[in-house]
Coordinates of C-alpha atoms in Angstrom, one line a residue:
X1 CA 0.0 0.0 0.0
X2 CA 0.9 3.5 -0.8
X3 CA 1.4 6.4 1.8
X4 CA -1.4 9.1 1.5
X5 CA 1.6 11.6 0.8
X6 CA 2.5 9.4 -2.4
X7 CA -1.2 9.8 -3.8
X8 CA -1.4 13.6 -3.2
X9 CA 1.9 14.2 -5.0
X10 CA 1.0 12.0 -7.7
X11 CA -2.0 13.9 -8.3
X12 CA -0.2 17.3 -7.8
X13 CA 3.0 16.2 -10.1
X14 CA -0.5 15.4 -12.7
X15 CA -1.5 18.7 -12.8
X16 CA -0.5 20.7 -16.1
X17 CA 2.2 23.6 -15.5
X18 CA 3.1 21.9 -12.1
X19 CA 7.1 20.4 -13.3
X20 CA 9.2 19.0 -11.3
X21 CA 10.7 22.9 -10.5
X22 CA 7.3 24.1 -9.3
X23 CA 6.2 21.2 -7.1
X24 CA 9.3 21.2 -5.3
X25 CA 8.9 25.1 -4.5
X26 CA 5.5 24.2 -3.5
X27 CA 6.3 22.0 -1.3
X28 CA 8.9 23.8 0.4
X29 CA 6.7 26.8 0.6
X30 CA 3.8 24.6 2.5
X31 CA 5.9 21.4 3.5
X32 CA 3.8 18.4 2.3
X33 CA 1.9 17.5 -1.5
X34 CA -1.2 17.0 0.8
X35 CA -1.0 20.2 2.4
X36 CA -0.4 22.0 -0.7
X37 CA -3.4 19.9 -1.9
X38 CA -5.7 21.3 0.7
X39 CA -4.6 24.9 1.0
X40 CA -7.0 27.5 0.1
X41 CA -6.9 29.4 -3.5
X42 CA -5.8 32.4 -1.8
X43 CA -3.3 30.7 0.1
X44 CA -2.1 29.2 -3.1
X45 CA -1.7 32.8 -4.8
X46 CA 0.0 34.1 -1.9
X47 CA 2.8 31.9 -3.0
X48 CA 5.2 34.1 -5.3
X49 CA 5.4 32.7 -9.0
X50 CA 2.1 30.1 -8.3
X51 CA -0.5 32.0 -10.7
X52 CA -4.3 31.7 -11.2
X53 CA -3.9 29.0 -14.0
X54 CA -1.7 26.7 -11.5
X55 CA -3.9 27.4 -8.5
X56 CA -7.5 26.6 -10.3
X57 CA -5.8 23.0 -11.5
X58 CA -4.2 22.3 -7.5
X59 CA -7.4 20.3 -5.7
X60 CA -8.9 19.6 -8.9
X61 CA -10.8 16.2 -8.2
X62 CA -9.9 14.9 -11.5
X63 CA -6.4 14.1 -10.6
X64 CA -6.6 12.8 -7.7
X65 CA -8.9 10.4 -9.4
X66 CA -6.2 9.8 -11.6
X67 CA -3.4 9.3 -9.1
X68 CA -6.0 6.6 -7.3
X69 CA -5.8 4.7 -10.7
X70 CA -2.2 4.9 -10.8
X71 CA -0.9 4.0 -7.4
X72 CA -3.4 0.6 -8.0
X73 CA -1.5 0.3 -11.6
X74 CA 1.8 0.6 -9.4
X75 CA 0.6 -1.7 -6.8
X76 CA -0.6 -4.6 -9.6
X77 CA 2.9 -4.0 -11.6
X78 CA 5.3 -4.1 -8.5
X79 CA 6.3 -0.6 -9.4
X80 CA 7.9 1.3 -6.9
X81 CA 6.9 5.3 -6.5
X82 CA 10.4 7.3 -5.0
X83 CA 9.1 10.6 -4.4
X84 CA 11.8 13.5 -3.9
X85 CA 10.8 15.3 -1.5
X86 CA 11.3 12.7 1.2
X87 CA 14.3 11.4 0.2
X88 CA 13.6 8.5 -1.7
X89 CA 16.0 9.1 -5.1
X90 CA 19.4 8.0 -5.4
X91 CA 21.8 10.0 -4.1
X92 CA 23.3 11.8 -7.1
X93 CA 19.9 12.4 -8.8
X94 CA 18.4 13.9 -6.0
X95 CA 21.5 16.5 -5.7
X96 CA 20.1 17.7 -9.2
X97 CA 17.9 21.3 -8.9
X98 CA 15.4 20.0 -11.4
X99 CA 15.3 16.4 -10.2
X100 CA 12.0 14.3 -11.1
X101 CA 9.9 15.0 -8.2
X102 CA 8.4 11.5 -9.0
X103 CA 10.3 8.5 -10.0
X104 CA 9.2 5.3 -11.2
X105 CA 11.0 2.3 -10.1
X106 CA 10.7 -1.7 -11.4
X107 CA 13.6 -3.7 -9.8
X108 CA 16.0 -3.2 -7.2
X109 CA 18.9 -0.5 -6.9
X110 CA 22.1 -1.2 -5.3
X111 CA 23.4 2.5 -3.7
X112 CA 26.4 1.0 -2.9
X113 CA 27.6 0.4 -6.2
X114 CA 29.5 3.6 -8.0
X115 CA 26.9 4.2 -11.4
X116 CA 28.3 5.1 -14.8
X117 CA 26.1 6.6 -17.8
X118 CA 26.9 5.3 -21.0
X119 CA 25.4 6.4 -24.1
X120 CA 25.2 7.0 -27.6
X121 CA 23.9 6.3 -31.6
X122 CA 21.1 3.7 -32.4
X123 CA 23.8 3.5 -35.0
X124 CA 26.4 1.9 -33.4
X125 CA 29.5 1.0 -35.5
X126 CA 31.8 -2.4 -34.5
X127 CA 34.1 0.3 -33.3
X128 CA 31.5 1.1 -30.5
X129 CA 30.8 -2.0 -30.0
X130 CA 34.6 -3.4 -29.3
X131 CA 35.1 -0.2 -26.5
X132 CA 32.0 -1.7 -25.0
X133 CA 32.9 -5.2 -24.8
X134 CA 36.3 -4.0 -23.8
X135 CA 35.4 -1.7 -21.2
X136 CA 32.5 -3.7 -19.6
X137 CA 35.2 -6.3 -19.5
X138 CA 37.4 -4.2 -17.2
X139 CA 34.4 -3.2 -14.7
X140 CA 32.8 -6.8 -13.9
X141 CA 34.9 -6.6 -10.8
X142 CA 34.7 -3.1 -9.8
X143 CA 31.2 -2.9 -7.6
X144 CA 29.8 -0.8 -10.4
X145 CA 26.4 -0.9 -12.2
X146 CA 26.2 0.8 -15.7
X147 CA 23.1 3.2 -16.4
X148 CA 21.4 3.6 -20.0
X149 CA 18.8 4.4 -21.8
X150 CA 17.4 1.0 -23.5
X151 CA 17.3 3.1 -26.8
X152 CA 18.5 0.7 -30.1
X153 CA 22.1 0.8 -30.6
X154 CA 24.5 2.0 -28.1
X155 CA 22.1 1.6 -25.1
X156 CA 21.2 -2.1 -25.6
X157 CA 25.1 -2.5 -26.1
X158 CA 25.1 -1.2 -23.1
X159 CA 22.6 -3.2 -21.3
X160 CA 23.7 -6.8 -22.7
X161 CA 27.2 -6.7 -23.0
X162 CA 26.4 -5.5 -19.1
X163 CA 24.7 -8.4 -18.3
X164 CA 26.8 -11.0 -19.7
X165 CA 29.4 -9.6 -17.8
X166 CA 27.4 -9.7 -14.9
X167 CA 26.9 -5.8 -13.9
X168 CA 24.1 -5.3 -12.9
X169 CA 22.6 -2.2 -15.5
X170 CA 19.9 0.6 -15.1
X171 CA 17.6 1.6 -17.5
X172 CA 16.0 4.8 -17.7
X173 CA 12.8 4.9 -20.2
X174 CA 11.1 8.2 -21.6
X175 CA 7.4 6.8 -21.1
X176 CA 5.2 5.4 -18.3
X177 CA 5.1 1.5 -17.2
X178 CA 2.1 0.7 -19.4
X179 CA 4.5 0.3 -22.6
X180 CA 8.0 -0.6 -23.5
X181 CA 9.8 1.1 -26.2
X182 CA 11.6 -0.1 -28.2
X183 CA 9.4 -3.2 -28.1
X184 CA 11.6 -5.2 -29.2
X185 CA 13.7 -4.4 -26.0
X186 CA 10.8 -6.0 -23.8
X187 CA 12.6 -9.0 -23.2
X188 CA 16.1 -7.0 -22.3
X189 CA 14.1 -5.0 -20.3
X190 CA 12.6 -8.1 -18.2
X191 CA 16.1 -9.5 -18.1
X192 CA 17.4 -6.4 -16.5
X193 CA 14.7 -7.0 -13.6
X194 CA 15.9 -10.1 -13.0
X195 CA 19.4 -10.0 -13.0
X196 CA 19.1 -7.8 -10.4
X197 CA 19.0 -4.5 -12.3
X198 CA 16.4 -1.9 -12.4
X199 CA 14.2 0.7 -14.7
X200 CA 13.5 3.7 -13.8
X201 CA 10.6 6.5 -15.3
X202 CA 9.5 10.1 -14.1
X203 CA 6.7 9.4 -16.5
X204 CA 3.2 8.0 -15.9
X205 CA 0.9 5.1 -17.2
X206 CA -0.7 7.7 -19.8
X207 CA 2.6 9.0 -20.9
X208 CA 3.7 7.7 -24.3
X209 CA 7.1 7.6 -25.7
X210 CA 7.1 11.1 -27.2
X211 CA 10.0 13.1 -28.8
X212 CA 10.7 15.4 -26.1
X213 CA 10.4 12.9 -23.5
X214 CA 13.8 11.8 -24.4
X215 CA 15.4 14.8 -24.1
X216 CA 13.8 14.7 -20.3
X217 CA 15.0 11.5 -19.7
X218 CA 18.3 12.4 -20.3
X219 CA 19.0 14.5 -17.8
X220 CA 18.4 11.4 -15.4
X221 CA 20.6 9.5 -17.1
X222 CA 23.3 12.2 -16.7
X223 CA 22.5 13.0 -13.3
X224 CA 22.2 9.5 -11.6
X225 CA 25.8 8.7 -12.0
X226 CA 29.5 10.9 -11.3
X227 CA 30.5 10.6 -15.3
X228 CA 29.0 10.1 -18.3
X229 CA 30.8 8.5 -21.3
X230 CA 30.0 9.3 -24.8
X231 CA 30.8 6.1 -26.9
X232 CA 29.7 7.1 -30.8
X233 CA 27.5 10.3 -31.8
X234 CA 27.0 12.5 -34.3
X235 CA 26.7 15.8 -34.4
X236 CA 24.2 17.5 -32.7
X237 CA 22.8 13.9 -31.7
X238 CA 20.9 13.1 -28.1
X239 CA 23.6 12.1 -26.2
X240 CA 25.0 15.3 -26.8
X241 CA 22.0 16.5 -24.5
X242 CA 23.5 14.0 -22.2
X243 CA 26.7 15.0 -22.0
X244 CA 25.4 18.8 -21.7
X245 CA 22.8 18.0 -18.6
X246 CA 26.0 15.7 -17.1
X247 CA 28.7 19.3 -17.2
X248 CA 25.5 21.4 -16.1
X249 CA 25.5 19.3 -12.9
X250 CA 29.7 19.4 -12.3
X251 CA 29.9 15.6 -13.3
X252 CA 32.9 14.3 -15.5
X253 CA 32.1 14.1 -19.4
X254 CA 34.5 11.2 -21.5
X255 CA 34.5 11.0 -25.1
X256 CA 35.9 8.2 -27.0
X257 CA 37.8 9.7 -30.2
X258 CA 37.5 8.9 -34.0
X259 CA 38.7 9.4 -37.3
X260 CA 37.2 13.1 -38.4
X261 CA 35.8 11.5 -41.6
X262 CA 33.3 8.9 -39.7
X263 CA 30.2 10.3 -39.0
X264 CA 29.3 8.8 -35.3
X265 CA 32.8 9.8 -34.2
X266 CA 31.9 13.7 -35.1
X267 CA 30.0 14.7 -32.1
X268 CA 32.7 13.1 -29.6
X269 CA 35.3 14.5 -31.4
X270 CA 33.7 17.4 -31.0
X271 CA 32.9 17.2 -27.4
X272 CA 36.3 16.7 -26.9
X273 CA 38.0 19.5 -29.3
X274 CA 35.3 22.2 -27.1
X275 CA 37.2 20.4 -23.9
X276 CA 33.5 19.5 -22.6
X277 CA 35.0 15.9 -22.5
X278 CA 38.1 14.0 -21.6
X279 CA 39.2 11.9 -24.2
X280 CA 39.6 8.4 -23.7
X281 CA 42.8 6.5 -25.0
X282 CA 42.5 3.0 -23.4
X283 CA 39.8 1.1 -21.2
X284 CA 42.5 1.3 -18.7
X285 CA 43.1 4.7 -18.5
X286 CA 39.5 5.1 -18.4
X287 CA 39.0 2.6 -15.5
X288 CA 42.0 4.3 -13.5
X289 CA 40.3 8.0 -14.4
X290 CA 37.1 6.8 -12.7
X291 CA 38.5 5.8 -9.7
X292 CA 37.6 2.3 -10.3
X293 CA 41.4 0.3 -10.9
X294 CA 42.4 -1.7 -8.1
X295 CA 46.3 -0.4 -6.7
X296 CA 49.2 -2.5 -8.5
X297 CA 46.3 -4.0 -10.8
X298 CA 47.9 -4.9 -14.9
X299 CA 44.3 -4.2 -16.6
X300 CA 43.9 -4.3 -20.5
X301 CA 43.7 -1.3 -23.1
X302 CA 41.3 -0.6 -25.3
X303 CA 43.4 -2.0 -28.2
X304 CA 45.6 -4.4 -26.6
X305 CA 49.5 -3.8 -26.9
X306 CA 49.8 -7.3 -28.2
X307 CA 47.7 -6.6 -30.8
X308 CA 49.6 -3.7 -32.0
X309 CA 52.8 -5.0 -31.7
X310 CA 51.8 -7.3 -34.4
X311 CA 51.9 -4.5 -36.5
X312 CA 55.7 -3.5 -35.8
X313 CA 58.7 -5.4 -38.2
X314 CA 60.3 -8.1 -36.0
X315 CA 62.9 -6.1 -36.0
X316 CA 61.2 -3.6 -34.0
X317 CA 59.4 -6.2 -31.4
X318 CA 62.6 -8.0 -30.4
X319 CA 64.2 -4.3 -29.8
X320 CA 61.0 -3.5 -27.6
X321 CA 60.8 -7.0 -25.6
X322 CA 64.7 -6.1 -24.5
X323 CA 63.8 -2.8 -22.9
X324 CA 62.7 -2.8 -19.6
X325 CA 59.4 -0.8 -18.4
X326 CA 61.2 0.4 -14.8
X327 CA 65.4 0.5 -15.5
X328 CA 66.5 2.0 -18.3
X329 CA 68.9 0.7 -20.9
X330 CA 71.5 2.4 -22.8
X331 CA 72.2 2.1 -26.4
X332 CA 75.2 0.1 -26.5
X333 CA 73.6 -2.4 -23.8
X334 CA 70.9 -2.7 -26.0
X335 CA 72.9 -3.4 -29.0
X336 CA 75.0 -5.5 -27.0
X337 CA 71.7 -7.5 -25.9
X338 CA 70.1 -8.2 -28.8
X339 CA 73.7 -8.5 -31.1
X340 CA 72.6 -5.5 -33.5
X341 CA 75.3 -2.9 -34.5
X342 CA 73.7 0.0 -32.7
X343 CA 73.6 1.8 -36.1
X344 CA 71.2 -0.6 -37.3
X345 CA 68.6 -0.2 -34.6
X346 CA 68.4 3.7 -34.2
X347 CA 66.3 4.0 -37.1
X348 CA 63.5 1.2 -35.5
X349 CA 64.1 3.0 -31.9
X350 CA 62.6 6.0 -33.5
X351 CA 59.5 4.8 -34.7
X352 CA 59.2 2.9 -31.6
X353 CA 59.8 6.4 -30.0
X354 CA 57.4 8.2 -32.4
X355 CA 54.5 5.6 -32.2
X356 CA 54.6 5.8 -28.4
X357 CA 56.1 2.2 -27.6
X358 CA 59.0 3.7 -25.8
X359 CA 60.6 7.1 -24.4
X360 CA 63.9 8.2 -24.8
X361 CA 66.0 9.8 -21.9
X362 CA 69.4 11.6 -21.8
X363 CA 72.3 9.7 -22.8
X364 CA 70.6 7.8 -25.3
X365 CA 69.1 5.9 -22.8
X366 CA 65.4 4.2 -23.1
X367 CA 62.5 2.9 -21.0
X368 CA 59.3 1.0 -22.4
X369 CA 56.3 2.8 -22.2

């Protein structure tokens, strides 16, 4: 059973030109939705920015008949109602000024674990897809849960590649409980319930998916969780709006660079060029960047060094295997260590240098990178 505070701020959040920014100055003008509810027209205009139109609507019998249908769709759906005001949003969100007064919840939320937002295109590239797999595969250990928005593309990445990696994954949705969109999502959305994940909504059983609901439901995407990563976007496409709600609220912004001429890398590139994001060079700088790598922990890049190395002569690969990561090695010790004339290997040290494998010190002395 629902409190009699939920009903009355269901039925007050229901009123037209009461947002979340509204209610809650309402509320902590006259300190309860029921109270608010029950005060007097005059008392209402007495309230400084609460006009005629919002005070005629506040105590309007029709919505509290509607929020007596809904908290009986809530109770028959095992939907949780988390209302604002008393505390009941996570953490993070509820730090945000224009917070959802009301938030629909199906599953269970874990505050202990640290949330990450990551988002992006319905058009997700295999580029997107390996930084995904990759770094979902460095955070199965890390106590984290990943937050979405179970849109096609990215966000289902997102959500399964979280799951078979056992993270438990949030999804936010930009409608009410009565629908899932994208249907074809319904049975990654069930999953998420019962892996131990939850969706959450500020929207009600008669909201529909509707453009500018998404734009809403981004802002609790970006404001549930520290940092928000941007995996693939174009220009001027939603997750930019993500990425824009997560700096307005003083939360980190990463990026994950591209080649100028692919469309879905545009937008991060751009991100990243205005210095809104931090770009991201490996999973494990990421991981480390987030707070998340374990001390004295070896965890694995974005594009694995083994994998590049394939790419150098053999030349090159047996130079690089002879120098050490932590004591450096001179010229003529490496030259002496592998049996090359020194000569001969200055001109693959330099590329090694130049493509970042290794650093050079004084006295033509060198240290792996």
């Amino acid at each position: 059973m629902f409190s009699e505070e939920t009903l009355y701020s269901v039925a007050l959040r229901h009123c037209p030109l009461i947002g979340d920014i509204v209610f809650r100055k309402l509320i902590g003008e006259v300190g309860s939705a029921k109270e608010v509810w029950e005060l007097s027209k005059s008392g209402l205009k007495n309230i400084y920015g609460i006009g005629k139109k919002i005070s005629l609507e506040i105590g309007n019998p029709a919505h509290l008949e509607f929020a007596e249908k809904e908290l009986k769709f809530c109770e028959k759906n095992n939907i949780k109602i988390n209302l604002r005001h008393q505390n009941d949003l996570p953490l993070l969100l509820h730090e945000c000024e224009d917070a959802p007064a009301v938030l629909y919840q199906k599953g269970d939320y874990d505050p202990s674990l640290k949330p990450l937002s990551l988002v992006g295109t319905r058009n997700i590239t295999s580029y997107g897809k390996h930084f995904i797999h990759d770094f979902l595969g460095e955070l199965k250990s890390k106590n984290a849960v990943t937050v979405s928005g179970l849109a096609l593309g990215v966000d289902t990445e997102v959500h399964q590649v979280s799951l078979e990696n056992n993270i438990p994954t949030v999804a936010v949705l930009a409608h009410g409980f009565h629908t899932l969109y994208p249907s074809k999502n319904r049975k990654l959305a069930e999953k998420i319930v019962e892996e131990g994940g939850v969706l959450f909504s500020e929207f009600n059983s008669s909201q529909k998916p509707d453009r500018e609901n998404f734009i809403q439901r981004n802002r609790v995407i970006a404001g549930l969780s520290p940092a928000t990563i941007v995996v693939e976007t174009a220009f001027g496409g939603g997750s930019i709006s993500t990425a824009t709600f997560a700096l307005n609220y003083n939360r980190e912004v990463y990026a994950l660079p591209g080649k100028i001429t692919d469309k879905y890398s545009q937008g991060c590139n751009h991100l990243i060029f205005q210095n809104k994001a931090g770009i991201i060079s490996t999973a494990t700088s990421l991981v480390k960047q987030l707070g998340l790598a374990n001390e004295g922990e070896k965890m694995g890049e974005l594009f694995p060094s083994s994998e590049i190395r394939l790419q150098l002569s053999e030349n090159q690969q047996n130079i690089f295997r002879a120098i050490d990561r932590s004591t450096p090695i001179s010229l003529d010790e490496l030259s002496e260590k592998i049996d090359i004339p020194a000569y001969k290997i200055l001109p693959d040290l330099l590329q090694l240098e130049i493509s970042g494998f290794i650093k050079a010190l004084s006295g033509r002395q060198y240290l792996a990178v």
